[in-house]
Backbone as numpy.savetxt, mean C-alpha at the origin, in Angstrom:
# Nx Ny Nz CAx CAy CAz Cx Cy Cz
19.45 15.78 -4.95 17.84 16.62 -4.84 16.77 15.38 -4.34
16.96 14.06 -5.37 15.96 13.37 -5.05 15.99 12.44 -4.00
17.22 12.39 -3.55 17.80 11.69 -1.95 16.90 12.26 -0.98
17.38 14.05 -0.93 16.71 14.57 -0.10 15.24 14.86 -0.21
14.65 14.60 -1.18 12.74 14.66 -1.20 12.69 13.03 -0.68
13.34 12.05 -1.01 12.95 10.50 -0.10 12.67 10.81 1.24
13.53 11.37 1.83 13.79 11.61 3.08 13.16 12.18 3.49
12.25 13.43 2.82 11.42 14.56 3.28 10.11 13.05 3.85
10.35 14.24 5.24 8.44 13.16 5.70 7.09 13.82 5.31
6.33 12.92 4.81 5.37 13.18 4.19 4.70 14.89 4.73
4.77 15.27 5.78 4.78 16.27 6.34 5.08 17.54 5.51
6.05 17.46 5.00 7.08 18.52 4.37 6.53 18.61 3.04
6.41 17.21 2.39 6.11 16.94 1.00 5.04 18.00 1.18
3.73 17.01 1.90 2.64 17.76 1.66 2.44 19.39 1.64
3.07 20.13 2.70 3.21 21.64 2.96 3.77 22.07 1.26
5.10 21.42 0.72 5.52 21.96 -0.46 4.28 21.63 -1.60
3.42 20.69 -1.55 2.56 20.88 -2.14 1.47 21.58 -2.53
1.08 21.58 -1.45 -0.03 22.95 -1.19 0.08 23.89 -1.53
1.24 24.40 -0.99 2.01 25.78 -1.21 1.97 25.94 -2.97
2.67 24.62 -3.56 2.36 24.88 -4.94 1.44 24.79 -5.70
0.80 24.35 -4.93 -1.05 24.46 -5.74 -1.67 26.14 -5.35
-1.01 26.51 -4.16 -1.44 27.90 -3.79 -2.75 28.29 -3.16
-2.99 26.77 -2.23 -3.86 26.75 -1.41 -3.27 26.70 0.02
-4.63 27.70 0.55 -4.67 27.75 2.52 -4.93 26.70 3.08
-4.43 26.38 4.37 -4.80 25.31 4.94 -6.09 24.77 4.91
-6.77 26.32 4.96 -8.82 26.35 4.81 -8.89 25.77 3.66
-8.47 26.51 2.78 -9.11 26.16 1.30 -8.56 24.45 1.26
-7.65 24.10 1.65 -7.31 22.32 1.21 -8.39 21.63 2.35
-8.31 22.11 3.83 -9.29 21.88 4.65 -11.21 21.77 3.76
-11.69 22.69 3.33 -12.97 22.66 2.92 -12.58 20.87 1.16
-11.43 21.40 0.60 -11.65 20.35 -0.54 -11.40 18.88 0.12
-11.00 18.44 1.16 -10.74 17.01 1.72 -11.18 16.98 2.83
-12.52 18.22 3.26 -13.31 17.66 4.18 -12.05 17.24 5.82
-11.00 17.63 5.74 -10.65 17.47 6.57 -9.73 18.49 7.34
-10.11 18.54 9.00 -9.84 19.52 9.80 -8.52 20.60 9.12
-8.26 21.89 8.99 -7.52 22.49 9.29 -6.43 22.46 10.38
-6.82 22.20 11.34 -5.96 21.99 12.55 -5.05 20.03 12.50
-6.10 19.40 11.91 -5.51 18.39 11.32 -4.27 18.48 10.40
-4.17 18.80 9.49 -3.44 19.05 8.25 -2.50 19.64 8.44
-2.52 20.71 9.54 -1.57 21.77 10.08 -0.77 20.60 10.93
-1.07 20.28 11.76 -0.52 18.74 12.60 0.32 17.31 11.66
-0.41 17.54 10.68 0.46 16.60 9.60 1.74 16.89 8.33
1.35 18.56 8.62 2.39 19.22 7.59 3.51 19.24 8.86
3.50 19.51 9.87 4.25 20.00 11.19 4.88 18.47 11.59
4.56 17.99 11.33 4.62 16.12 11.91 4.68 16.26 13.64
3.61 16.45 13.72 3.31 16.63 14.95 2.47 15.37 15.49
1.66 14.49 14.17 0.98 13.35 14.50 1.99 12.56 13.86
2.11 11.33 14.87 3.61 10.29 14.15 3.00 9.51 13.59
1.51 9.15 13.72 0.61 8.24 12.63 -0.70 8.83 12.45
-0.43 9.56 11.49 -2.07 10.13 10.99 -3.15 9.38 10.25
-4.24 9.51 10.48 -5.10 8.10 9.73 -4.97 8.69 8.42
-4.71 6.85 7.92 -4.12 6.63 6.63 -5.70 6.98 5.51
-6.68 7.60 5.95 -7.61 7.93 5.38 -7.51 9.18 4.71
-6.93 9.91 5.85 -6.65 11.11 5.74 -5.44 11.70 4.60
-4.43 10.80 4.58 -3.29 10.70 4.38 -3.71 10.34 2.46
-4.36 9.16 2.53 -4.66 8.98 1.26 -5.53 9.92 0.30
-6.53 10.91 1.05 -7.58 11.90 0.60 -6.50 13.03 -0.10
-5.51 13.53 1.63 -4.43 14.39 0.77 -3.74 14.46 -0.27
-3.75 13.37 -0.06 -2.60 12.43 -1.35 -3.19 12.72 -2.94
-4.68 12.47 -3.11 -5.32 12.16 -4.20 -5.49 13.63 -4.49
-5.94 14.44 -3.53 -6.25 15.97 -3.93 -5.26 17.29 -4.34
-3.92 16.29 -4.05 -2.99 17.06 -4.55 -2.04 16.59 -5.45
-2.63 15.48 -5.83 -1.63 14.67 -6.76 -0.44 14.20 -6.42
0.01 13.94 -5.24 0.71 13.32 -4.73 1.19 11.57 -4.90
2.08 11.41 -5.02 2.07 9.79 -5.12 1.80 9.18 -3.89
0.73 7.68 -4.11 0.32 7.51 -2.74 1.76 6.59 -1.87
3.05 6.20 -3.06 4.09 5.76 -2.60 4.82 6.88 -1.62
4.84 8.26 -2.10 5.38 8.80 -1.32 4.46 9.47 0.04
3.47 9.49 0.00 2.65 9.37 0.96 2.50 8.74 1.98
2.66 7.48 1.87 2.49 6.45 2.45 3.86 5.48 2.98
4.84 5.73 2.56 6.16 5.33 3.01 6.93 5.72 4.21
6.47 6.93 4.57 6.95 7.44 5.49 6.14 6.86 6.96
5.19 6.25 6.85 4.58 5.78 8.22 4.43 3.52 7.58
4.84 3.53 7.00 4.59 1.81 6.41 5.06 1.44 8.25
6.21 2.05 8.62 7.07 0.54 9.84 6.34 1.40 10.93
5.20 2.14 11.25 4.97 1.98 12.27 3.55 1.90 12.67
2.79 1.42 11.06 1.43 1.05 11.18 1.25 -0.58 11.72
0.36 -0.33 12.92 0.13 -1.61 13.56 -1.19 -2.61 13.16
-1.64 -1.91 12.54 -3.62 -2.24 12.54 -3.79 -2.86 11.38
-4.02 -4.53 11.34 -4.24 -5.06 10.03 -5.43 -4.04 9.11
-6.54 -4.01 9.50 -7.30 -2.84 8.89 -6.76 -2.02 7.96
-5.66 -1.54 8.61 -4.93 0.28 8.10 -4.62 -0.63 6.80
-3.47 -2.00 7.17 -3.06 -2.37 5.92 -3.29 -2.64 4.80
-4.83 -3.58 5.32 -5.65 -4.21 4.27 -6.43 -2.61 3.42
-6.88 -1.64 3.99 -7.31 -0.09 3.03 -5.85 -0.03 2.63
-4.43 0.13 2.72 -3.61 1.11 2.12 -3.60 -0.40 0.69
-3.29 -1.44 1.06 -2.76 -2.70 -0.12 -4.25 -2.15 -1.38
-5.27 -2.07 -0.48 -6.54 -2.28 -1.44 -6.44 -1.05 -2.45
-6.03 0.07 -1.82 -5.96 1.16 -2.43 -4.43 1.35 -3.44
-3.44 0.78 -2.73 -1.94 0.63 -4.03 -2.75 -0.15 -4.83
-3.56 -1.55 -4.98 -4.02 -2.10 -6.29 -4.75 -1.63 -6.91
-5.94 -0.68 -6.75 -6.26 0.50 -7.39 -5.92 1.55 -8.27
-4.85 1.82 -7.22 -3.78 2.97 -8.24 -3.14 2.57 -9.54
-2.68 0.95 -8.98 -1.58 0.05 -10.17 -0.14 0.04 -9.84
-0.42 0.46 -7.81 1.03 0.74 -7.78 2.04 -0.71 -7.26
2.73 -1.74 -7.90 3.10 -2.38 -7.57 4.02 -2.23 -7.01
5.24 -2.03 -6.61 5.86 -1.95 -5.52 5.41 -1.41 -4.21
4.38 -0.92 -4.63 3.68 -0.41 -2.95 2.80 -1.61 -2.54
2.17 -2.05 -3.35 1.47 -3.16 -3.46 2.18 -4.15 -2.71
3.26 -4.65 -2.90 4.46 -6.07 -2.50 4.79 -5.47 -1.28
4.80 -4.07 -1.10 5.77 -3.59 0.28 4.84 -3.81 1.33
3.70 -3.48 0.61 2.06 -3.20 1.97 1.90 -4.66 2.62
2.19 -5.71 1.20 1.24 -6.98 1.93 2.81 -7.84 2.84
3.79 -7.22 2.59 4.96 -7.92 3.14 4.56 -7.75 4.77
4.63 -6.21 4.85 4.57 -5.48 5.97 3.39 -6.18 7.28
2.14 -6.29 6.29 0.64 -6.98 6.93 1.41 -8.24 7.03
2.05 -9.15 6.90 2.60 -10.43 6.79 3.28 -10.17 8.05
3.90 -9.32 8.43 5.10 -8.67 9.45 4.47 -8.37 10.84
3.52 -8.32 10.87 2.58 -7.36 11.81 2.13 -7.69 12.95
3.35 -7.42 14.21 2.39 -8.22 15.18 1.51 -8.44 15.51
0.59 -8.03 15.47 -1.17 -7.66 16.34 -2.10 -8.51 14.95
-1.43 -8.54 14.17 -2.16 -9.49 13.25 -2.17 -11.02 13.33
-3.08 -12.21 13.05 -3.05 -13.07 13.37 -2.48 -13.11 11.19
-1.44 -14.41 11.64 -0.60 -14.45 10.53 -1.58 -15.61 9.64
-2.11 -16.65 9.89 -2.60 -16.83 9.16 -4.12 -16.73 8.46
-4.55 -15.37 9.29 -5.60 -14.43 8.90 -5.25 -14.00 7.40
-3.97 -13.20 8.02 -3.60 -12.32 7.30 -2.73 -13.01 5.89
-2.84 -14.35 5.81 -2.40 -15.11 4.93 -3.48 -15.41 3.71
-4.27 -15.70 4.40 -5.85 -16.31 3.72 -6.02 -14.83 3.05
-6.33 -13.88 3.71 -6.85 -12.13 3.24 -6.03 -11.91 2.00
-4.92 -12.20 2.13 -4.08 -11.89 0.74 -4.24 -13.01 -0.08
-4.63 -14.25 -0.07 -4.84 -15.19 -0.84 -6.48 -14.81 -1.58
-7.22 -14.46 -1.01 -8.20 -14.30 -1.31 -8.20 -12.94 -1.98
-7.63 -11.83 -1.85 -7.58 -10.75 -2.24 -6.88 -10.70 -4.12
-5.75 -11.56 -3.94 -5.08 -12.22 -5.00 -6.16 -12.67 -5.57
-6.96 -13.62 -5.43 -8.09 -14.20 -6.17 -9.04 -13.31 -6.58
-9.30 -12.73 -5.94 -10.53 -11.40 -6.27 -9.96 -10.27 -7.48
-8.76 -10.47 -7.60 -7.88 -9.25 -8.23 -7.74 -9.41 -9.64
-8.18 -8.61 -10.89 -8.29 -8.90 -12.13 -7.04 -8.79 -12.61
-6.40 -8.10 -12.45 -5.08 -7.57 -13.21 -4.00 -8.53 -12.87
-3.60 -10.11 -13.48 -3.27 -10.74 -13.49 -1.40 -10.64 -12.75
-0.83 -9.48 -13.08 0.10 -8.93 -12.88 0.15 -8.86 -11.43
-1.00 -8.29 -10.67 -1.11 -7.91 -9.31 -1.28 -9.41 -9.10
-1.79 -10.28 -9.41 -2.05 -11.65 -8.68 -1.33 -12.17 -8.53
-0.41 -12.10 -9.32 0.90 -13.17 -9.57 1.46 -12.39 -8.56
1.74 -10.95 -8.13 2.92 -10.49 -7.50 2.31 -10.82 -5.58
1.30 -10.65 -5.35 0.37 -10.99 -4.12 0.80 -12.59 -3.78
0.68 -13.25 -5.01 1.01 -14.86 -4.71 2.05 -15.21 -4.77
3.21 -14.07 -4.94 4.78 -14.19 -4.87 4.81 -13.91 -3.33
4.36 -13.10 -2.64 4.59 -12.27 -1.50 4.15 -13.64 -0.17
2.99 -14.20 -0.93 2.41 -15.40 0.37 3.49 -16.53 0.02
3.83 -16.80 -1.15 4.92 -17.94 -1.49 6.46 -17.90 -0.36
6.62 -16.67 -0.89 8.09 -16.64 -0.28 7.87 -16.37 1.57
6.83 -15.66 2.19 6.49 -15.49 3.84 6.57 -17.01 3.52
5.40 -17.50 3.05 5.15 -19.16 3.43 6.36 -20.23 3.55
7.51 -20.05 2.79 8.57 -20.93 2.59 9.37 -20.20 3.64
9.86 -19.02 4.30 10.58 -18.59 4.84 10.40 -19.19 6.47
8.61 -19.33 6.35 8.15 -18.85 7.62 7.44 -20.75 8.35
7.84 -21.31 7.02 7.66 -23.03 7.13 5.77 -23.38 7.35
5.17 -22.61 6.53 3.88 -22.89 6.15 3.35 -23.67 4.78
3.33 -24.90 4.96 3.25 -25.14 3.98 2.05 -25.06 3.11
1.02 -25.09 3.96 -0.79 -24.68 3.38 -0.45 -23.97 2.25
-0.08 -22.52 2.60 -0.12 -21.44 2.07 0.92 -21.68 0.65
1.78 -22.04 1.24 3.25 -22.27 -0.21 2.55 -23.08 -0.89
2.29 -24.26 -0.75 1.27 -25.00 -1.61 0.51 -24.68 -2.42
-0.56 -23.68 -1.90 -1.35 -23.05 -2.67 -1.02 -21.51 -3.76
-0.44 -20.63 -3.11 0.13 -19.98 -3.47 1.04 -20.22 -4.79
1.97 -21.41 -4.99 2.50 -21.37 -5.97 1.84 -22.21 -6.97
0.82 -22.88 -5.93 -0.17 -23.56 -7.23 -1.01 -22.43 -8.69
-1.14 -21.48 -7.68 -2.15 -19.86 -8.19 -1.03 -19.46 -8.54
0.47 -19.21 -8.61 1.18 -18.41 -9.42 1.53 -19.31 -10.94
1.59 -20.68 -10.38 1.07 -21.33 -11.95 0.31 -21.49 -12.79
-0.46 -21.24 -12.34 -2.05 -21.16 -12.86 -2.48 -20.08 -13.58
-1.68 -18.54 -13.10 -2.01 -17.54 -13.68 -0.40 -17.49 -14.63
0.48 -17.99 -14.84 1.45 -18.06 -15.69 1.68 -18.92 -16.47
0.70 -20.29 -16.49 0.64 -21.00 -17.49 -0.10 -21.03 -18.75
-0.99 -20.13 -18.26 -1.86 -19.85 -19.88 -1.33 -18.94 -20.36
-1.09 -18.33 -20.03 -0.15 -17.17 -21.17 1.35 -17.89 -21.73
2.06 -18.41 -21.09 3.30 -19.54 -21.37 2.74 -20.47 -22.88
1.19 -20.68 -22.62 0.60 -21.77 -23.34 0.32 -21.16 -24.68
-0.10 -20.31 -24.22 -0.83 -19.14 -25.53 0.68 -18.47 -26.62
1.65 -18.60 -25.62 3.04 -18.29 -26.48 3.20 -19.68 -27.21
3.25 -20.37 -26.61 4.11 -21.60 -27.26 2.93 -21.61 -28.16
2.02 -21.72 -28.47 0.30 -22.46 -29.68 0.53 -21.46 -30.48
1.32 -19.74 -30.64 1.05 -18.88 -31.14 -0.18 -18.39 -31.78
């Protein structure tokens, strides 16, 4: 049953959650400020790539995990700004697995400038208060930089990973 659910499209999941909540399309439309036509198209998978803001809003309203809502579309996204929105949302919701996947997809995006994307991730990691997520994003940067021969970001991200980890190691040693 779990395998079948993981293969379900977001449209099927959305419809199931909406029906379990006892909401009509019109009622969900009012709660989310998304037209019932758009919701219907998402539920029937008529939209190959719906607006991610709508997907996030629908998922939050019906308590659908962001991972379950976004993963069916992750390979179809081509816009850097969409990846950035999803990345910031995943970090805010504390979803480490999804954060790592989205950060990697951002760097693989053919329509983005790799150096701008690396710099965006570097800045995002530096501004993230959660050390786990900082370490995770620096890890994505260092792995990508190593695989693609980008020494500047490799050095910067490895230094920052060390900087994030080392104070914890020292406090453990000094105890």
